[in-house]
CSV table of C-alpha atoms in Angstrom, one decimal:
chain,number,residue,atom,x,y,z
A,1,UNK,CA,62.3,124.0,223.8
A,2,UNK,CA,62.9,122.0,220.7
A,3,UNK,CA,60.4,119.5,219.5
A,4,UNK,CA,61.4,115.9,219.8
A,5,UNK,CA,61.3,115.1,216.1
A,6,UNK,CA,63.7,118.0,215.2
A,7,UNK,CA,66.0,116.6,217.8
A,8,UNK,CA,65.7,113.0,216.6
A,9,UNK,CA,66.4,114.2,212.9
A,10,UNK,CA,69.4,116.3,213.9
A,11,UNK,CA,70.9,113.3,216.0
A,12,UNK,CA,70.3,111.0,212.7
A,13,UNK,CA,72.4,113.6,210.7
A,14,UNK,CA,75.0,113.6,213.3
A,15,UNK,CA,75.4,109.9,213.4
A,16,UNK,CA,75.3,109.8,209.7
A,17,UNK,CA,78.1,112.5,209.4
A,18,UNK,CA,80.1,110.6,211.8
A,19,UNK,CA,79.7,107.2,210.0
A,20,UNK,CA,80.6,108.9,206.8
A,21,UNK,CA,83.8,110.3,208.2
A,22,UNK,CA,84.7,107.2,210.1
A,23,UNK,CA,83.7,105.1,206.9
A,24,UNK,CA,86.3,107.0,204.6
A,25,UNK,CA,89.0,105.9,206.7
A,26,UNK,CA,87.9,102.3,206.1
A,27,UNK,CA,87.9,102.4,202.1
A,28,UNK,CA,90.4,100.1,200.1
A,29,UNK,CA,92.6,101.0,197.1
A,30,UNK,CA,91.2,99.4,193.9
A,31,UNK,CA,94.3,98.0,192.0
A,32,UNK,CA,94.2,98.2,188.1
A,33,UNK,CA,93.9,94.9,186.0
A,34,UNK,CA,96.8,93.2,185.0
A,35,UNK,CA,97.8,94.2,181.2
A,36,UNK,CA,100.1,91.3,180.5
A,37,UNK,CA,97.2,89.3,178.7
A,38,UNK,CA,96.8,92.4,176.3
A,39,UNK,CA,100.5,92.8,175.6
A,40,UNK,CA,100.9,89.1,174.6
A,41,UNK,CA,97.7,89.1,172.6
A,42,UNK,CA,99.1,92.1,170.6
A,43,UNK,CA,102.6,90.3,170.0
A,44,UNK,CA,100.7,87.1,169.0
A,45,UNK,CA,98.7,88.9,166.2
A,46,UNK,CA,101.6,90.8,165.0
A,47,UNK,CA,103.5,87.6,164.5
A,48,UNK,CA,100.5,86.0,162.5
A,49,UNK,CA,100.2,89.1,160.4
A,50,UNK,CA,104.0,89.0,159.5
A,51,UNK,CA,103.9,85.5,159.0
A,52,UNK,CA,101.2,85.7,156.4
A,53,UNK,CA,103.0,88.7,154.7
A,54,UNK,CA,106.2,86.6,154.3
A,55,UNK,CA,104.4,83.7,153.1
A,56,UNK,CA,102.9,85.7,150.4
A,57,UNK,CA,105.9,87.6,149.5
A,58,UNK,CA,108.0,84.3,149.1
A,59,UNK,CA,105.3,82.0,147.7
A,60,UNK,CA,103.4,84.3,145.3
A,61,UNK,CA,104.9,84.4,141.7
A,62,UNK,CA,107.0,87.5,141.1
A,63,UNK,CA,106.5,87.8,137.2
A,64,UNK,CA,103.8,89.5,135.7
A,65,UNK,CA,100.9,87.3,134.2
A,66,UNK,CA,97.9,88.0,132.3
A,67,UNK,CA,94.8,85.7,131.8
A,68,UNK,CA,93.9,85.2,128.1
A,69,UNK,CA,91.1,83.1,126.3
A,70,UNK,CA,93.0,80.5,124.3
A,71,UNK,CA,90.3,80.4,121.9
A,72,UNK,CA,91.4,84.0,120.6
A,73,UNK,CA,95.1,83.1,120.2
A,74,UNK,CA,96.9,80.8,117.8
A,75,UNK,CA,99.3,78.1,118.6
A,76,UNK,CA,102.0,76.4,116.6
A,77,UNK,CA,104.1,73.3,117.2
A,78,UNK,CA,108.0,72.9,117.1
A,79,UNK,CA,108.6,70.3,114.3
A,80,UNK,CA,111.7,68.9,112.5
A,81,UNK,CA,111.5,69.3,108.7
A,82,UNK,CA,113.2,70.5,105.6
A,83,UNK,CA,114.0,74.3,105.7
A,84,UNK,CA,113.8,75.9,102.4
A,85,UNK,CA,115.6,79.2,102.7
A,86,UNK,CA,113.6,81.6,100.5
A,87,UNK,CA,111.4,84.8,100.8
A,88,UNK,CA,108.4,85.6,98.8
A,89,UNK,CA,108.7,88.8,96.7
A,90,UNK,CA,105.9,90.9,95.0
A,91,UNK,CA,107.5,92.2,91.8
A,92,UNK,CA,106.2,94.8,89.5
A,93,UNK,CA,106.5,94.3,85.7
A,94,UNK,CA,108.3,97.0,84.0
A,95,UNK,CA,110.0,97.1,80.6
A,96,UNK,CA,113.7,95.7,80.6
A,97,UNK,CA,114.9,98.8,78.7
A,98,UNK,CA,113.4,102.3,78.3
A,99,UNK,CA,114.7,105.0,76.2
A,100,UNK,CA,114.0,108.5,77.4
A,101,UNK,CA,113.2,111.3,75.0
A,102,UNK,CA,115.0,114.3,76.4
A,103,UNK,CA,115.1,117.5,74.5
A,104,UNK,CA,118.6,118.6,73.8
A,105,UNK,CA,117.6,122.2,72.7
A,106,UNK,CA,114.2,123.7,73.6
A,107,UNK,CA,111.7,125.0,71.2
A,108,UNK,CA,108.2,125.6,70.1
A,109,UNK,CA,106.1,122.6,68.9
A,110,UNK,CA,105.3,122.9,65.2
A,111,UNK,CA,103.8,119.5,64.6
A,112,UNK,CA,103.0,116.3,66.2
A,113,UNK,CA,102.9,113.1,64.1
A,114,UNK,CA,102.0,110.3,66.7
A,115,UNK,CA,100.0,109.5,69.7
A,116,UNK,CA,100.7,108.0,73.1
A,117,UNK,CA,100.9,104.1,73.2
A,118,UNK,CA,101.7,103.7,69.7
A,119,UNK,CA,104.4,101.3,68.3
A,120,UNK,CA,107.2,102.8,66.6
A,121,UNK,CA,110.1,102.0,64.4
A,122,UNK,CA,113.6,103.4,64.7
A,123,UNK,CA,113.7,106.7,62.7
A,124,UNK,CA,110.0,107.3,62.9
A,125,UNK,CA,109.2,111.1,63.3
A,126,UNK,CA,107.4,111.8,66.4
A,127,UNK,CA,107.4,115.6,66.5
A,128,UNK,CA,108.7,118.7,64.9
A,129,UNK,CA,109.9,121.7,67.0
A,130,UNK,CA,111.4,125.2,65.9
A,131,UNK,CA,114.0,127.3,67.6
A,132,UNK,CA,114.9,130.8,65.9
A,133,UNK,CA,117.8,131.5,68.1
A,134,UNK,CA,119.4,128.1,67.6
A,135,UNK,CA,119.0,128.4,63.7
A,136,UNK,CA,120.7,131.8,64.0
A,137,UNK,CA,123.5,130.5,66.0
A,138,UNK,CA,124.2,127.5,63.8
A,139,UNK,CA,124.3,130.0,60.9
A,140,UNK,CA,126.6,132.1,62.5
A,141,UNK,CA,128.9,129.3,63.5
A,142,UNK,CA,129.0,128.0,60.0
A,143,UNK,CA,130.2,131.3,58.9
A,144,UNK,CA,132.8,131.5,61.6
A,145,UNK,CA,134.0,127.8,60.6
A,146,UNK,CA,134.1,128.6,57.0
A,147,UNK,CA,136.3,131.8,57.7
A,148,UNK,CA,138.5,129.8,60.0
A,149,UNK,CA,138.9,127.1,57.4
A,150,UNK,CA,139.8,129.5,54.8
A,151,UNK,CA,142.4,131.2,56.7
A,152,UNK,CA,144.0,127.6,57.4
A,153,UNK,CA,144.0,127.1,53.7
A,154,UNK,CA,145.8,130.3,53.2
A,155,UNK,CA,148.3,129.4,55.8
A,156,UNK,CA,148.8,126.2,54.2
A,157,UNK,CA,149.3,127.5,50.8
A,158,UNK,CA,151.8,130.0,52.2
A,159,UNK,CA,153.9,127.2,53.8
A,160,UNK,CA,153.8,125.3,50.7
A,161,UNK,CA,154.9,128.3,48.9
A,162,UNK,CA,157.8,128.7,51.4
A,163,UNK,CA,158.7,125.2,50.8
A,164,UNK,CA,158.7,125.4,47.2
A,165,UNK,CA,160.9,128.8,47.4
A,166,UNK,CA,163.7,126.9,49.7
A,167,UNK,CA,163.7,124.1,46.9
A,168,UNK,CA,164.1,126.5,43.9
A,169,UNK,CA,166.9,128.3,46.1
A,170,UNK,CA,168.7,125.2,46.6
A,171,UNK,CA,168.4,124.1,43.0
A,172,UNK,CA,170.0,127.7,41.9
A,173,UNK,CA,172.7,127.5,44.5
A,174,UNK,CA,173.7,124.0,43.7
A,175,UNK,CA,173.8,125.1,40.0
A,176,UNK,CA,176.1,128.2,40.9
A,177,UNK,CA,178.4,125.8,42.9
A,178,UNK,CA,178.7,123.5,40.0
A,179,UNK,CA,179.5,126.3,37.4
A,180,UNK,CA,182.0,128.2,39.8
A,181,UNK,CA,183.8,124.9,40.6
A,182,UNK,CA,184.1,124.3,36.9
A,183,UNK,CA,185.3,127.8,36.3
A,184,UNK,CA,187.9,127.8,39.1
A,185,UNK,CA,189.3,124.5,37.9
A,186,UNK,CA,189.8,126.1,34.4
A,187,UNK,CA,191.3,129.4,35.8
A,188,UNK,CA,193.7,127.2,37.9
A,189,UNK,CA,194.8,125.4,34.8
A,190,UNK,CA,195.5,128.9,33.1
A,191,UNK,CA,197.0,130.2,36.2
A,192,UNK,CA,199.6,127.5,35.8
A,193,UNK,CA,200.3,128.5,32.4
A,194,UNK,CA,200.5,132.3,33.3
A,195,UNK,CA,197.8,133.1,30.9
A,196,UNK,CA,195.3,134.6,33.7
A,197,UNK,CA,195.8,137.0,36.6
A,198,UNK,CA,195.7,135.6,40.1
A,199,UNK,CA,193.1,138.1,41.4
A,200,UNK,CA,190.6,136.8,39.0
A,201,UNK,CA,191.2,133.5,40.2
A,202,UNK,CA,190.7,134.6,43.9
A,203,UNK,CA,187.5,136.2,42.9
A,204,UNK,CA,186.1,132.9,41.4
A,205,UNK,CA,187.4,131.1,44.6
A,206,UNK,CA,185.5,133.4,46.9
A,207,UNK,CA,182.5,133.4,45.1
A,208,UNK,CA,182.4,129.7,45.1
A,209,UNK,CA,183.0,129.8,48.8
A,210,UNK,CA,180.2,132.0,49.2
A,211,UNK,CA,177.8,129.7,47.3
A,212,UNK,CA,179.0,126.8,49.6
A,213,UNK,CA,178.3,128.8,52.7
A,214,UNK,CA,174.9,129.9,51.4
A,215,UNK,CA,174.1,126.3,50.7
A,216,UNK,CA,174.5,125.3,54.4
A,217,UNK,CA,172.5,128.1,55.7
A,218,UNK,CA,169.8,127.4,53.1
A,219,UNK,CA,169.7,123.7,54.0
A,220,UNK,CA,169.7,124.6,57.9
A,221,UNK,CA,166.8,127.2,57.2
A,222,UNK,CA,165.0,124.5,55.0
A,223,UNK,CA,165.4,122.0,57.9
A,224,UNK,CA,164.1,124.4,60.5
A,225,UNK,CA,161.2,125.6,58.4
A,226,UNK,CA,160.3,121.8,57.5
A,227,UNK,CA,160.1,121.2,61.4
A,228,UNK,CA,158.1,124.2,62.2
A,229,UNK,CA,155.9,123.7,59.1
A,230,UNK,CA,155.0,120.2,60.2
A,231,UNK,CA,154.1,121.3,63.7
A,232,UNK,CA,152.0,124.2,62.3
A,233,UNK,CA,150.2,121.8,59.8
A,234,UNK,CA,149.3,119.4,62.7
A,235,UNK,CA,148.0,122.2,64.7
A,236,UNK,CA,146.0,123.4,61.8
A,237,UNK,CA,144.7,120.2,61.0
A,238,UNK,CA,143.6,119.5,64.7
A,239,UNK,CA,142.0,122.9,64.8
A,240,UNK,CA,140.1,122.2,61.7
A,241,UNK,CA,138.8,118.9,62.8
A,242,UNK,CA,137.6,120.5,66.1
A,243,UNK,CA,136.0,123.3,64.1
A,244,UNK,CA,134.3,120.5,62.1
A,245,UNK,CA,133.2,118.5,65.0
A,246,UNK,CA,131.7,121.8,66.6
A,247,UNK,CA,129.9,122.4,63.6
A,248,UNK,CA,128.7,118.9,63.2
A,249,UNK,CA,127.3,119.3,67.0
A,250,UNK,CA,125.5,122.5,66.3
A,251,UNK,CA,123.8,121.0,63.1
A,252,UNK,CA,122.9,117.8,65.1
A,253,UNK,CA,121.4,120.0,67.9
A,254,UNK,CA,119.4,121.8,65.2
A,255,UNK,CA,118.4,118.3,63.5
A,256,UNK,CA,117.3,117.3,67.1
A,257,UNK,CA,114.3,119.7,66.8
A,258,UNK,CA,113.0,117.0,64.7
A,259,UNK,CA,112.1,114.4,67.3
A,260,UNK,CA,112.6,110.8,66.1
A,261,UNK,CA,112.4,107.3,67.5
A,262,UNK,CA,115.9,106.0,68.3
A,263,UNK,CA,114.8,102.4,68.6
A,264,UNK,CA,111.8,100.3,67.9
A,265,UNK,CA,109.4,100.1,70.7
A,266,UNK,CA,106.2,101.4,72.2
A,267,UNK,CA,105.8,105.1,72.9
A,268,UNK,CA,104.6,106.0,76.5
A,269,UNK,CA,104.2,109.1,78.7
A,270,UNK,CA,103.9,111.3,75.5
A,271,UNK,CA,101.6,114.3,75.8
A,272,UNK,CA,102.4,117.7,74.0
A,273,UNK,CA,100.4,120.0,71.9
A,274,UNK,CA,101.2,122.1,69.0
A,275,UNK,CA,102.3,125.6,70.0
A,276,UNK,CA,103.7,124.3,73.4
A,277,UNK,CA,107.0,125.6,74.4
A,278,UNK,CA,109.4,122.9,75.5
A,279,UNK,CA,112.5,123.8,77.6
A,280,UNK,CA,115.9,122.3,77.2
A,281,UNK,CA,116.3,119.0,79.0
A,282,UNK,CA,112.8,118.4,79.3
A,283,UNK,CA,111.4,115.0,78.8
A,284,UNK,CA,108.9,114.4,76.1
A,285,UNK,CA,108.1,110.6,76.9
A,286,UNK,CA,110.1,107.3,76.6
A,287,UNK,CA,110.2,104.3,74.4
A,288,UNK,CA,109.9,100.9,75.9
A,289,UNK,CA,111.5,97.9,74.3
A,290,UNK,CA,108.5,95.5,73.0
A,291,UNK,CA,107.9,91.9,74.6
A,292,UNK,CA,111.1,92.3,77.1
A,293,UNK,CA,110.3,92.9,80.8
A,294,UNK,CA,111.8,92.8,84.2
A,295,UNK,CA,110.5,92.8,87.7
A,296,UNK,CA,111.1,95.4,90.4
A,297,UNK,CA,110.7,94.2,94.0
A,298,UNK,CA,111.2,95.6,97.6
A,299,UNK,CA,113.0,93.5,100.0
A,300,UNK,CA,113.2,94.0,103.8
A,301,UNK,CA,116.5,95.4,104.8
A,302,UNK,CA,117.0,92.4,107.0
A,303,UNK,CA,117.9,90.3,104.1
A,304,UNK,CA,120.5,93.2,102.6
A,305,UNK,CA,123.5,91.2,103.3
A,306,UNK,CA,122.0,88.0,101.9
A,307,UNK,CA,121.0,89.2,98.7
A,308,UNK,CA,123.5,89.6,95.8
A,309,UNK,CA,123.7,90.0,91.9
A,310,UNK,CA,123.2,86.8,90.1
A,311,UNK,CA,120.9,85.3,92.8
A,312,UNK,CA,118.3,83.0,91.5
A,313,UNK,CA,114.5,83.4,91.7
A,314,UNK,CA,111.4,81.5,90.2
A,315,UNK,CA,107.9,82.5,89.0
A,316,UNK,CA,105.2,79.8,88.6
A,317,UNK,CA,102.3,80.3,86.2
A,318,UNK,CA,100.0,77.8,84.8
A,319,UNK,CA,102.3,75.0,85.9
A,320,UNK,CA,105.3,76.4,84.3
A,321,UNK,CA,108.3,77.5,86.2
A,322,UNK,CA,110.2,80.7,84.9
A,323,UNK,CA,113.6,81.4,86.3
A,324,UNK,CA,114.7,84.9,87.1
A,325,UNK,CA,118.1,86.4,88.3
A,326,UNK,CA,118.8,89.6,90.3
A,327,UNK,CA,120.5,91.8,87.8
A,328,UNK,CA,120.8,95.1,89.9
A,329,UNK,CA,120.6,96.1,93.6
A,330,UNK,CA,119.7,99.4,94.8
A,331,UNK,CA,121.6,100.1,98.1
A,332,UNK,CA,119.3,102.9,99.3
A,333,UNK,CA,117.2,101.8,102.0
A,334,UNK,CA,113.7,103.5,102.1
A,335,UNK,CA,111.1,102.7,104.8
A,336,UNK,CA,113.1,99.7,105.8
A,337,UNK,CA,113.3,98.2,102.6
A,338,UNK,CA,115.7,98.2,99.5
A,339,UNK,CA,114.8,97.6,95.8
A,340,UNK,CA,116.2,95.0,93.2
A,341,UNK,CA,115.7,94.4,89.5
A,342,UNK,CA,115.1,90.7,88.4
A,343,UNK,CA,115.4,89.7,84.8
A,344,UNK,CA,113.9,86.7,83.1
A,345,UNK,CA,116.4,83.8,82.3
A,346,UNK,CA,116.0,82.2,78.8
A,347,UNK,CA,112.2,82.9,78.6
A,348,UNK,CA,109.4,85.0,80.2
A,349,UNK,CA,105.7,84.4,80.4
A,350,UNK,CA,103.8,85.6,77.2
A,351,UNK,CA,100.6,86.8,79.0
A,352,UNK,CA,102.3,89.3,81.3
A,353,UNK,CA,102.0,93.1,80.9
A,354,UNK,CA,103.4,96.4,82.2
A,355,UNK,CA,102.2,97.4,85.7
A,356,UNK,CA,101.2,93.7,86.6
A,357,UNK,CA,102.2,92.4,90.0
A,358,UNK,CA,104.0,88.8,90.1
A,359,UNK,CA,104.7,86.9,93.3
A,360,UNK,CA,108.1,85.2,92.9
A,361,UNK,CA,110.1,83.2,95.3
A,362,UNK,CA,113.9,84.3,96.0
A,363,UNK,CA,116.3,81.4,96.9
A,364,UNK,CA,118.7,82.4,99.7
A,365,UNK,CA,120.5,79.1,100.2
A,366,UNK,CA,120.1,75.4,99.6
A,367,UNK,CA,117.4,73.5,101.6
A,368,UNK,CA,118.5,71.6,105.1
A,369,UNK,CA,117.0,69.8,108.0
A,370,UNK,CA,116.2,71.8,111.0
A,371,UNK,CA,113.8,72.5,113.8
A,372,UNK,CA,111.1,75.0,112.7
A,373,UNK,CA,108.2,76.9,114.4
A,374,UNK,CA,105.6,78.6,112.2
A,375,UNK,CA,106.4,82.3,111.1
A,376,UNK,CA,103.9,84.8,112.5
A,377,UNK,CA,103.4,88.4,113.6
A,378,UNK,CA,105.0,87.6,117.0
A,379,UNK,CA,108.4,87.8,115.4
A,380,UNK,CA,107.9,91.7,115.1
A,381,UNK,CA,107.7,91.9,118.8
A,382,UNK,CA,110.5,89.3,119.8
A,383,UNK,CA,112.9,89.6,117.0
A,384,UNK,CA,113.0,85.7,117.3
A,385,UNK,CA,114.8,86.1,120.6
A,386,UNK,CA,111.9,84.9,122.9
A,387,UNK,CA,108.5,83.1,122.6
A,388,UNK,CA,105.8,82.0,124.9
A,389,UNK,CA,105.8,78.2,125.4
A,390,UNK,CA,102.7,76.4,126.3
A,391,UNK,CA,103.1,74.1,129.4
A,392,UNK,CA,102.4,70.4,129.5
A,393,UNK,CA,99.1,70.7,130.9
A,394,UNK,CA,97.9,73.6,128.6
A,395,UNK,CA,97.0,75.8,131.4
A,396,UNK,CA,99.6,78.4,130.7
A,397,UNK,CA,102.2,79.7,128.4
A,398,UNK,CA,105.5,80.8,129.9
A,399,UNK,CA,108.0,83.3,128.3
A,400,UNK,CA,111.2,81.5,127.3
A,401,UNK,CA,114.4,82.7,125.6
A,402,UNK,CA,115.5,81.3,122.2
A,403,UNK,CA,118.0,81.6,119.6
A,404,UNK,CA,116.6,81.6,116.0
A,405,UNK,CA,118.3,81.3,112.7
A,406,UNK,CA,117.0,81.7,109.2
A,407,UNK,CA,113.4,82.5,108.5
A,408,UNK,CA,111.2,82.5,105.4
A,409,UNK,CA,107.5,83.3,104.8
A,410,UNK,CA,106.3,80.0,106.6
A,411,UNK,CA,108.9,78.9,109.3
A,412,UNK,CA,111.5,80.0,111.6
A,413,UNK,CA,114.5,78.0,112.2
A,414,UNK,CA,115.3,77.2,115.8
A,415,UNK,CA,119.0,76.9,116.9
A,416,UNK,CA,118.4,76.6,120.6
A,417,UNK,CA,115.6,76.8,123.5
A,418,UNK,CA,113.0,74.6,122.2
A,419,UNK,CA,112.4,70.9,121.6
A,420,UNK,CA,110.4,69.0,118.9
A,421,UNK,CA,106.7,68.7,119.8
A,422,UNK,CA,106.5,71.7,122.4
A,423,UNK,CA,103.7,74.4,121.4
A,424,UNK,CA,104.2,78.0,121.0
A,425,UNK,CA,102.0,81.1,120.8
A,426,UNK,CA,102.1,82.4,117.3
A,427,UNK,CA,99.6,85.3,117.7
A,428,UNK,CA,100.9,88.8,117.9
A,429,UNK,CA,102.3,89.7,121.2
A,430,UNK,CA,101.4,93.5,121.1
A,431,UNK,CA,99.0,93.4,124.0
A,432,UNK,CA,101.2,91.1,126.5
A,433,UNK,CA,104.7,91.8,125.2
A,434,UNK,CA,105.7,92.7,128.8
A,435,UNK,CA,104.1,89.7,130.4
A,436,UNK,CA,106.1,86.7,131.8
A,437,UNK,CA,103.4,84.2,131.9
A,438,UNK,CA,99.9,83.7,130.2
A,439,UNK,CA,97.1,81.8,131.9
A,440,UNK,CA,95.2,80.1,129.3
A,441,UNK,CA,91.5,79.9,130.1
A,442,UNK,CA,88.3,79.4,128.1
């Protein structure tokens, strides 16, 4: 027999299981929430994002810009003024004429008579050198020349004797012709009288003919000998002159061992000692003409086509202007510069000295009216093709292409791209050369 509580518990379990089983057949299918809202929300956000992206893409400036402190840069204004086409030159004072003392033949220094920096007169003895080999060569050349000259004198004497021999032969032949002509005339007269044999007359006639033929040959020989003699004498005379010139050169080389001042002037670069060996062609020093100077200046290769010989320049000192002219242009370009020589015209300053630097002004063309902007370091970066132009409100400077013309140390001529009154940046463009816009702040 089962207790009543157990039976009741089991009955409840059964009822519960039945209810659970029957309840499962009564559950509803839960449907997922509608995703349409999320979909449209995502589309809306995407459209807004793209709109902002396109806005910033088309409205933000494309050029590169840089914020700079306007107190750290310099500005210049476009003006209308008189453009003086000149460039400033720094010329070094050098002697207008220098004579170099180069040794023709080397040798050993025997004596030194002067010191460096002394003023000399033409012909003053500077130093004495010795060269034993040169002395022996000169002596041998003198002997050879003397022998050759003696041989030529012998040839000339022989030719003169031959000429005299021809002359003597002609005199003798002419005499014989005259005598036999006279004899033949006498014999022909006697033959007409039958007082002389015919063979004797024939002998006289043949002898006379022989002398006449001999005269012709002698005259032809004399003419040929005279022509050959004239040519030979000319050759001997020319050879003799050449030998004399060669001997004179040898003696001159020997005499050059006594170094003398060729002109009046100041000796410089002279530094030799007794006993020192000097090679052939070595330079002992130079002599500079006194109180006569020129300027040597370097010019940027940009102006090579605008500089010519005879172009004028000026130098101002103590309120006095001195005129100069370009005397020589050296075409070699070294480190972007070429060199010119400038000579003073009419007068030169009395207080200048060798090695001094003078500031001169080289005029390239006549003055004219033009639009000008100050010259500055920015030209090295732009080449005069563009500048930063300050806006009207002064808040920014915008890059602008221009066309420039001539330039000097102070101004650059503007041909196109700028108007009078506009302001430009004239500071170096090194740090913002690739920028399109400068934002000017404080």
